[in-house]
């Protein structure tokens, strides 16, 4: 059985207490998912490198940074210096995506590419040799608490096949509308990493562990 990683998205955390929220998640989570939004690439604004840098000392869990910003290249070094372990970009975020991914690698970060619901699997094919992670969005990027888009399930399967055929060690992450109901569907389709905001933070701090366990189901 494939091992499943859970990456809680801080988008649903209490933004006034992000450090403490990370501490509460730490015993149960495999990585921390940080959604960076610029009010331009997506219609919402969150935080940037200075906030991530302050959060870095709260945990040794990997920081999985999902960049929903455009242009993206100029800020990559700042995110790396702030302590990002994985930097994931959208192919629509810049005109020279191969260069963007190469730059992420030179900064000693893992490189990911994110596919919006409307972005076909073909968009990642030119970059497979550079990738450490593929993120399939199962909602439109920008907000937490949206409904899972079921039509993305065949895309997850297709990406799984592509990764397996590549023989490379690439994580397949799924983000958006992940709940105890949808988690088994994406795991079955081939996901390794489940990002979840609402489903993790639901009910408050005393529920975080139980909520994460419910997403793992019978998986490790
Ligand atoms: C949306 C973000 C997600 C978001 C998921 O653009 O990429 O990471 O936090 O939220 P839920 O799990 O509530 O759908
Ligand atoms: Zn995200």
PDB file of C-alpha atoms and ligand atoms in Angstrom:
ATOM      1  CA  UNK A   1       0.000   0.000   0.000  1.00  0.00           C
ATOM      2  CA  UNK A   2       1.310   3.454  -0.968  1.00  0.00           C
ATOM      3  CA  UNK A   3       2.063   5.703   1.991  1.00  0.00           C
ATOM      4  CA  UNK A   4      -0.133   8.796   2.134  1.00  0.00           C
ATOM      5  CA  UNK A   5       1.073  12.168   3.343  1.00  0.00           C
ATOM      6  CA  UNK A   6      -1.215  14.844   4.746  1.00  0.00           C
ATOM      7  CA  UNK A   7      -0.370  18.504   4.179  1.00  0.00           C
ATOM      8  CA  UNK A   8      -2.702  20.782   6.192  1.00  0.00           C
ATOM      9  CA  UNK A   9      -3.285  24.091   4.412  1.00  0.00           C
ATOM     10  CA  UNK A  10      -2.810  27.077   6.723  1.00  0.00           C
ATOM     11  CA  UNK A  11      -5.368  28.986   4.655  1.00  0.00           C
ATOM     12  CA  UNK A  12      -8.023  27.686   7.066  1.00  0.00           C
ATOM     13  CA  UNK A  13      -5.940  28.355  10.207  1.00  0.00           C
ATOM     14  CA  UNK A  14      -6.259  31.302  12.584  1.00  0.00           C
ATOM     15  CA  UNK A  15      -4.026  33.859  10.836  1.00  0.00           C
ATOM     16  CA  UNK A  16      -3.416  35.688  14.127  1.00  0.00           C
ATOM     17  CA  UNK A  17      -1.853  32.528  15.615  1.00  0.00           C
ATOM     18  CA  UNK A  18      -0.158  30.767  12.692  1.00  0.00           C
ATOM     19  CA  UNK A  19       2.884  29.620  14.677  1.00  0.00           C
ATOM     20  CA  UNK A  20       0.776  28.039  17.388  1.00  0.00           C
ATOM     21  CA  UNK A  21      -1.455  26.411  14.789  1.00  0.00           C
ATOM     22  CA  UNK A  22       1.596  24.782  13.186  1.00  0.00           C
ATOM     23  CA  UNK A  23       2.690  23.476  16.604  1.00  0.00           C
ATOM     24  CA  UNK A  24      -0.747  21.914  17.122  1.00  0.00           C
ATOM     25  CA  UNK A  25      -0.647  20.226  13.695  1.00  0.00           C
ATOM     26  CA  UNK A  26       2.939  19.018  13.966  1.00  0.00           C
ATOM     27  CA  UNK A  27       2.323  15.638  15.669  1.00  0.00           C
ATOM     28  CA  UNK A  28      -0.167  14.587  12.997  1.00  0.00           C
ATOM     29  CA  UNK A  29       0.944  16.243   9.734  1.00  0.00           C
ATOM     30  CA  UNK A  30       3.627  15.246   7.207  1.00  0.00           C
ATOM     31  CA  UNK A  31       4.206  18.706   5.797  1.00  0.00           C
ATOM     32  CA  UNK A  32       2.727  22.181   6.067  1.00  0.00           C
ATOM     33  CA  UNK A  33       1.027  23.609   2.966  1.00  0.00           C
ATOM     34  CA  UNK A  34       1.366  27.385   2.591  1.00  0.00           C
ATOM     35  CA  UNK A  35      -0.882  29.089   0.029  1.00  0.00           C
ATOM     36  CA  UNK A  36       0.653  32.280  -1.324  1.00  0.00           C
ATOM     37  CA  UNK A  37      -1.844  34.463  -3.213  1.00  0.00           C
ATOM     38  CA  UNK A  38      -1.283  37.851  -4.830  1.00  0.00           C
ATOM     39  CA  UNK A  39      -4.754  39.220  -5.611  1.00  0.00           C
ATOM     40  CA  UNK A  40      -3.822  39.110  -9.300  1.00  0.00           C
ATOM     41  CA  UNK A  41      -3.153  35.529 -10.369  1.00  0.00           C
ATOM     42  CA  UNK A  42      -5.998  34.544  -8.026  1.00  0.00           C
ATOM     43  CA  UNK A  43      -8.679  36.803  -6.535  1.00  0.00           C
ATOM     44  CA  UNK A  44      -7.397  36.587  -2.947  1.00  0.00           C
ATOM     45  CA  UNK A  45      -4.396  37.774  -0.920  1.00  0.00           C
ATOM     46  CA  UNK A  46      -2.528  35.903   1.788  1.00  0.00           C
ATOM     47  CA  UNK A  47       1.126  36.227   2.851  1.00  0.00           C
ATOM     48  CA  UNK A  48       4.657  36.265   1.494  1.00  0.00           C
ATOM     49  CA  UNK A  49       8.263  35.450   2.433  1.00  0.00           C
ATOM     50  CA  UNK A  50       8.481  37.507   5.682  1.00  0.00           C
ATOM     51  CA  UNK A  51       5.596  35.567   7.253  1.00  0.00           C
ATOM     52  CA  UNK A  52       7.002  32.222   6.096  1.00  0.00           C
ATOM     53  CA  UNK A  53      10.403  33.149   7.508  1.00  0.00           C
ATOM     54  CA  UNK A  54       8.862  33.863  10.928  1.00  0.00           C
ATOM     55  CA  UNK A  55       6.974  30.550  10.853  1.00  0.00           C
ATOM     56  CA  UNK A  56      10.075  28.525   9.933  1.00  0.00           C
ATOM     57  CA  UNK A  57      11.295  28.222  13.537  1.00  0.00           C
ATOM     58  CA  UNK A  58       8.005  26.696  14.728  1.00  0.00           C
ATOM     59  CA  UNK A  59       8.542  23.282  13.113  1.00  0.00           C
ATOM     60  CA  UNK A  60      10.971  21.073  11.249  1.00  0.00           C
ATOM     61  CA  UNK A  61       8.177  19.700   9.032  1.00  0.00           C
ATOM     62  CA  UNK A  62       8.752  20.484   5.333  1.00  0.00           C
ATOM     63  CA  UNK A  63       7.195  23.714   4.088  1.00  0.00           C
ATOM     64  CA  UNK A  64       5.218  22.978   0.920  1.00  0.00           C
ATOM     65  CA  UNK A  65       4.753  26.422  -0.628  1.00  0.00           C
ATOM     66  CA  UNK A  66       2.014  26.760  -3.266  1.00  0.00           C
ATOM     67  CA  UNK A  67       2.685  29.932  -5.244  1.00  0.00           C
ATOM     68  CA  UNK A  68      -0.439  31.439  -6.795  1.00  0.00           C
ATOM     69  CA  UNK A  69       1.382  34.562  -7.934  1.00  0.00           C
ATOM     70  CA  UNK A  70       2.368  36.048 -11.273  1.00  0.00           C
ATOM     71  CA  UNK A  71       5.016  36.966 -12.203  1.00  0.00           C
ATOM     72  CA  UNK A  72       6.725  34.440  -9.973  1.00  0.00           C
ATOM     73  CA  UNK A  73      10.444  34.387 -10.887  1.00  0.00           C
ATOM     74  CA  UNK A  74      11.589  37.488  -8.998  1.00  0.00           C
ATOM     75  CA  UNK A  75      10.323  36.203  -5.648  1.00  0.00           C
ATOM     76  CA  UNK A  76      11.621  32.616  -5.823  1.00  0.00           C
ATOM     77  CA  UNK A  77      14.904  33.391  -4.055  1.00  0.00           C
ATOM     78  CA  UNK A  78      13.053  35.143  -1.229  1.00  0.00           C
ATOM     79  CA  UNK A  79      10.786  32.132  -0.670  1.00  0.00           C
ATOM     80  CA  UNK A  80      13.782  29.801  -0.662  1.00  0.00           C
ATOM     81  CA  UNK A  81      15.631  32.034   1.823  1.00  0.00           C
ATOM     82  CA  UNK A  82      12.508  32.151   4.014  1.00  0.00           C
ATOM     83  CA  UNK A  83      12.692  28.359   4.408  1.00  0.00           C
ATOM     84  CA  UNK A  84      10.510  26.822   1.709  1.00  0.00           C
ATOM     85  CA  UNK A  85      11.328  23.167   0.984  1.00  0.00           C
ATOM     86  CA  UNK A  86       9.020  22.727  -2.003  1.00  0.00           C
ATOM     87  CA  UNK A  87       8.108  25.559  -4.371  1.00  0.00           C
ATOM     88  CA  UNK A  88       5.134  24.826  -6.604  1.00  0.00           C
ATOM     89  CA  UNK A  89       4.233  27.115  -9.478  1.00  0.00           C
ATOM     90  CA  UNK A  90       1.415  27.268 -12.003  1.00  0.00           C
ATOM     91  CA  UNK A  91       2.468  27.002 -15.676  1.00  0.00           C
ATOM     92  CA  UNK A  92       0.331  30.099 -16.418  1.00  0.00           C
ATOM     93  CA  UNK A  93       2.412  32.183 -13.963  1.00  0.00           C
ATOM     94  CA  UNK A  94       5.199  33.042 -16.357  1.00  0.00           C
ATOM     95  CA  UNK A  95       6.319  32.836 -19.976  1.00  0.00           C
ATOM     96  CA  UNK A  96       9.437  30.705 -19.354  1.00  0.00           C
ATOM     97  CA  UNK A  97       8.360  27.894 -17.080  1.00  0.00           C
ATOM     98  CA  UNK A  98      11.383  25.694 -17.820  1.00  0.00           C
ATOM     99  CA  UNK A  99      13.634  28.488 -16.603  1.00  0.00           C
ATOM    100  CA  UNK A 100      11.423  29.037 -13.542  1.00  0.00           C
ATOM    101  CA  UNK A 101      11.704  25.360 -12.557  1.00  0.00           C
ATOM    102  CA  UNK A 102      15.460  25.345 -13.193  1.00  0.00           C
ATOM    103  CA  UNK A 103      15.776  28.361 -10.934  1.00  0.00           C
ATOM    104  CA  UNK A 104      13.863  26.597  -8.144  1.00  0.00           C
ATOM    105  CA  UNK A 105      16.344  23.699  -8.382  1.00  0.00           C
ATOM    106  CA  UNK A 106      19.356  26.021  -8.238  1.00  0.00           C
ATOM    107  CA  UNK A 107      17.882  27.438  -5.012  1.00  0.00           C
ATOM    108  CA  UNK A 108      18.028  23.900  -3.529  1.00  0.00           C
ATOM    109  CA  UNK A 109      14.276  23.579  -3.277  1.00  0.00           C
ATOM    110  CA  UNK A 110      12.100  20.810  -4.640  1.00  0.00           C
ATOM    111  CA  UNK A 111      10.179  21.904  -7.723  1.00  0.00           C
ATOM    112  CA  UNK A 112       6.464  21.409  -8.258  1.00  0.00           C
ATOM    113  CA  UNK A 113       3.990  22.297 -10.959  1.00  0.00           C
ATOM    114  CA  UNK A 114       0.285  22.871 -10.284  1.00  0.00           C
ATOM    115  CA  UNK A 115      -2.478  22.067 -12.759  1.00  0.00           C
ATOM    116  CA  UNK A 116      -5.655  24.135 -12.510  1.00  0.00           C
ATOM    117  CA  UNK A 117      -8.917  22.300 -13.252  1.00  0.00           C
ATOM    118  CA  UNK A 118      -8.780  23.757 -16.775  1.00  0.00           C
ATOM    119  CA  UNK A 119      -5.111  22.968 -17.397  1.00  0.00           C
ATOM    120  CA  UNK A 120      -4.481  19.707 -19.261  1.00  0.00           C
ATOM    121  CA  UNK A 121      -1.935  17.063 -18.229  1.00  0.00           C
ATOM    122  CA  UNK A 122       0.032  17.906 -21.404  1.00  0.00           C
ATOM    123  CA  UNK A 123       1.148  21.143 -19.687  1.00  0.00           C
ATOM    124  CA  UNK A 124       3.502  19.254 -17.381  1.00  0.00           C
ATOM    125  CA  UNK A 125       5.017  16.864 -19.920  1.00  0.00           C
ATOM    126  CA  UNK A 126       7.906  19.150 -21.020  1.00  0.00           C
ATOM    127  CA  UNK A 127       9.026  19.514 -17.402  1.00  0.00           C
ATOM    128  CA  UNK A 128       8.905  15.954 -16.031  1.00  0.00           C
ATOM    129  CA  UNK A 129      12.686  15.651 -15.722  1.00  0.00           C
ATOM    130  CA  UNK A 130      12.803  18.716 -13.476  1.00  0.00           C
ATOM    131  CA  UNK A 131       9.859  17.926 -11.224  1.00  0.00           C
ATOM    132  CA  UNK A 132       9.712  16.602  -7.662  1.00  0.00           C
ATOM    133  CA  UNK A 133       5.967  17.158  -7.276  1.00  0.00           C
ATOM    134  CA  UNK A 134       2.845  17.526  -9.390  1.00  0.00           C
ATOM    135  CA  UNK A 135      -0.120  19.264  -7.783  1.00  0.00           C
ATOM    136  CA  UNK A 136      -3.550  18.567  -9.252  1.00  0.00           C
ATOM    137  CA  UNK A 137      -6.064  21.233  -8.215  1.00  0.00           C
ATOM    138  CA  UNK A 138      -9.511  19.814  -7.506  1.00  0.00           C
ATOM    139  CA  UNK A 139     -11.006  23.307  -7.008  1.00  0.00           C
ATOM    140  CA  UNK A 140     -10.298  26.633  -8.704  1.00  0.00           C
ATOM    141  CA  UNK A 141      -7.330  28.157  -6.862  1.00  0.00           C
ATOM    142  CA  UNK A 142      -7.937  31.099  -4.545  1.00  0.00           C
ATOM    143  CA  UNK A 143     -10.191  30.014  -1.718  1.00  0.00           C
ATOM    144  CA  UNK A 144     -10.706  27.308   0.875  1.00  0.00           C
ATOM    145  CA  UNK A 145     -13.996  25.560   1.470  1.00  0.00           C
ATOM    146  CA  UNK A 146     -14.983  24.970  -2.162  1.00  0.00           C
ATOM    147  CA  UNK A 147     -16.561  21.797  -3.529  1.00  0.00           C
ATOM    148  CA  UNK A 148     -14.366  19.042  -4.951  1.00  0.00           C
ATOM    149  CA  UNK A 149     -14.476  18.913  -8.768  1.00  0.00           C
ATOM    150  CA  UNK A 150     -14.967  15.220  -9.538  1.00  0.00           C
ATOM    151  CA  UNK A 151     -14.033  15.531 -13.191  1.00  0.00           C
ATOM    152  CA  UNK A 152     -10.404  15.907 -12.052  1.00  0.00           C
ATOM    153  CA  UNK A 153     -10.245  12.247 -10.969  1.00  0.00           C
ATOM    154  CA  UNK A 154      -9.326  10.935 -14.451  1.00  0.00           C
ATOM    155  CA  UNK A 155      -6.624  13.629 -14.594  1.00  0.00           C
ATOM    156  CA  UNK A 156      -5.116  12.365 -11.321  1.00  0.00           C
ATOM    157  CA  UNK A 157      -5.056   8.841 -12.805  1.00  0.00           C
ATOM    158  CA  UNK A 158      -3.390  10.122 -15.955  1.00  0.00           C
ATOM    159  CA  UNK A 159      -0.718  11.991 -13.963  1.00  0.00           C
ATOM    160  CA  UNK A 160      -0.125   8.856 -11.857  1.00  0.00           C
ATOM    161  CA  UNK A 161       0.567   6.839 -15.027  1.00  0.00           C
ATOM    162  CA  UNK A 162       2.896   9.508 -16.362  1.00  0.00           C
ATOM    163  CA  UNK A 163       4.875   9.629 -13.104  1.00  0.00           C
ATOM    164  CA  UNK A 164       5.121   5.832 -12.895  1.00  0.00           C
ATOM    165  CA  UNK A 165       6.270   5.621 -16.516  1.00  0.00           C
ATOM    166  CA  UNK A 166       8.910   8.300 -15.899  1.00  0.00           C
ATOM    167  CA  UNK A 167      10.577   6.162 -13.210  1.00  0.00           C
ATOM    168  CA  UNK A 168      11.262   9.387 -11.316  1.00  0.00           C
ATOM    169  CA  UNK A 169      10.542  10.055  -7.666  1.00  0.00           C
ATOM    170  CA  UNK A 170       7.732  12.602  -8.086  1.00  0.00           C
ATOM    171  CA  UNK A 171       5.019  13.172  -5.484  1.00  0.00           C
ATOM    172  CA  UNK A 172       1.436  13.448  -6.704  1.00  0.00           C
ATOM    173  CA  UNK A 173      -0.391  15.999  -4.576  1.00  0.00           C
ATOM    174  CA  UNK A 174      -4.091  16.848  -4.693  1.00  0.00           C
ATOM    175  CA  UNK A 175      -5.499  20.137  -3.371  1.00  0.00           C
ATOM    176  CA  UNK A 176      -9.069  21.352  -2.942  1.00  0.00           C
ATOM    177  CA  UNK A 177     -12.221  19.963  -1.382  1.00  0.00           C
ATOM    178  CA  UNK A 178     -10.416  17.040   0.243  1.00  0.00           C
ATOM    179  CA  UNK A 179     -12.565  15.486   2.993  1.00  0.00           C
ATOM    180  CA  UNK A 180     -13.041  12.014   4.484  1.00  0.00           C
ATOM    181  CA  UNK A 181     -15.482  11.427   1.583  1.00  0.00           C
ATOM    182  CA  UNK A 182     -13.224  12.552  -1.274  1.00  0.00           C
ATOM    183  CA  UNK A 183      -9.869  11.388   0.179  1.00  0.00           C
ATOM    184  CA  UNK A 184     -10.439   7.697  -0.715  1.00  0.00           C
ATOM    185  CA  UNK A 185     -11.311   8.714  -4.294  1.00  0.00           C
ATOM    186  CA  UNK A 186      -8.073  10.638  -4.850  1.00  0.00           C
ATOM    187  CA  UNK A 187      -5.992   7.974  -3.098  1.00  0.00           C
ATOM    188  CA  UNK A 188      -7.563   5.349  -5.354  1.00  0.00           C
ATOM    189  CA  UNK A 189      -6.774   7.569  -8.368  1.00  0.00           C
ATOM    190  CA  UNK A 190      -3.110   7.675  -7.340  1.00  0.00           C
ATOM    191  CA  UNK A 191      -2.489  10.627  -5.005  1.00  0.00           C
ATOM    192  CA  UNK A 192       0.426  10.509  -2.527  1.00  0.00           C
ATOM    193  CA  UNK A 193      -0.117  13.842  -0.756  1.00  0.00           C
ATOM    194  CA  UNK A 194      -3.482  15.232   0.311  1.00  0.00           C
ATOM    195  CA  UNK A 195      -3.733  18.964   0.989  1.00  0.00           C
ATOM    196  CA  UNK A 196      -6.656  19.903   3.203  1.00  0.00           C
ATOM    197  CA  UNK A 197      -7.745  23.139   4.838  1.00  0.00           C
ATOM    198  CA  UNK A 198     -11.376  23.080   5.952  1.00  0.00           C
ATOM    199  CA  UNK A 199     -11.396  19.354   6.704  1.00  0.00           C
ATOM    200  CA  UNK A 200      -8.358  19.639   9.017  1.00  0.00           C
ATOM    201  CA  UNK A 201      -9.359  22.761  10.952  1.00  0.00           C
ATOM    202  CA  UNK A 202     -13.030  21.838  11.332  1.00  0.00           C
ATOM    203  CA  UNK A 203     -14.174  21.815  14.965  1.00  0.00           C
ATOM    204  CA  UNK A 204     -11.112  23.596  16.385  1.00  0.00           C
ATOM    205  CA  UNK A 205      -7.764  22.562  17.827  1.00  0.00           C
ATOM    206  CA  UNK A 206      -8.978  19.513  19.775  1.00  0.00           C
ATOM    207  CA  UNK A 207     -10.097  17.946  16.478  1.00  0.00           C
ATOM    208  CA  UNK A 208      -6.965  18.404  14.347  1.00  0.00           C
ATOM    209  CA  UNK A 209      -5.501  14.958  15.077  1.00  0.00           C
ATOM    210  CA  UNK A 210      -8.789  13.145  14.592  1.00  0.00           C
ATOM    211  CA  UNK A 211      -9.546  15.122  11.415  1.00  0.00           C
ATOM    212  CA  UNK A 212      -6.177  14.231   9.889  1.00  0.00           C
ATOM    213  CA  UNK A 213      -6.613  10.591  10.842  1.00  0.00           C
ATOM    214  CA  UNK A 214     -10.010  10.595   9.131  1.00  0.00           C
ATOM    215  CA  UNK A 215      -8.327  11.742   5.906  1.00  0.00           C
ATOM    216  CA  UNK A 216      -5.722   8.994   6.089  1.00  0.00           C
ATOM    217  CA  UNK A 217      -8.382   6.353   6.598  1.00  0.00           C
ATOM    218  CA  UNK A 218      -6.639   3.002   6.730  1.00  0.00           C
ATOM    219  CA  UNK A 219      -3.454   4.369   5.135  1.00  0.00           C
ATOM    220  CA  UNK A 220      -0.245   5.184   7.082  1.00  0.00           C
TER     221      UNK A 220
HETATM  222  C1  LIG B   1      -6.916  26.930  -2.694  1.00  0.00           C
HETATM  223  C2  LIG B   1      -5.720  26.373  -1.966  1.00  0.00           C
HETATM  224  C3  LIG B   1      -5.973  25.233  -1.068  1.00  0.00           C
HETATM  225  C4  LIG B   1      -7.022  25.471   0.002  1.00  0.00           C
HETATM  226  C5  LIG B   1      -7.761  24.183   0.124  1.00  0.00           C
HETATM  227  O1  LIG B   1      -6.448  27.750  -3.699  1.00  0.00           O
HETATM  228  O2  LIG B   1      -4.715  25.974  -2.891  1.00  0.00           O
HETATM  229  O3  LIG B   1      -4.754  24.756  -0.502  1.00  0.00           O
HETATM  230  O4  LIG B   1      -6.522  25.832   1.257  1.00  0.00           O
HETATM  231  O5  LIG B   1      -8.829  24.390   0.967  1.00  0.00           O
HETATM  232  P1  LIG B   1      -9.935  23.261   1.235  1.00  0.00           P
HETATM  233  O6  LIG B   1      -9.214  22.057   1.747  1.00  0.00           O
HETATM  234  O7  LIG B   1     -10.816  23.921   2.250  1.00  0.00           O
HETATM  235  O8  LIG B   1     -10.624  23.013  -0.079  1.00  0.00           O
HETATM  236 ZN1  LIG B   2      -2.874  25.091  -2.080  1.00  0.00          ZN
END
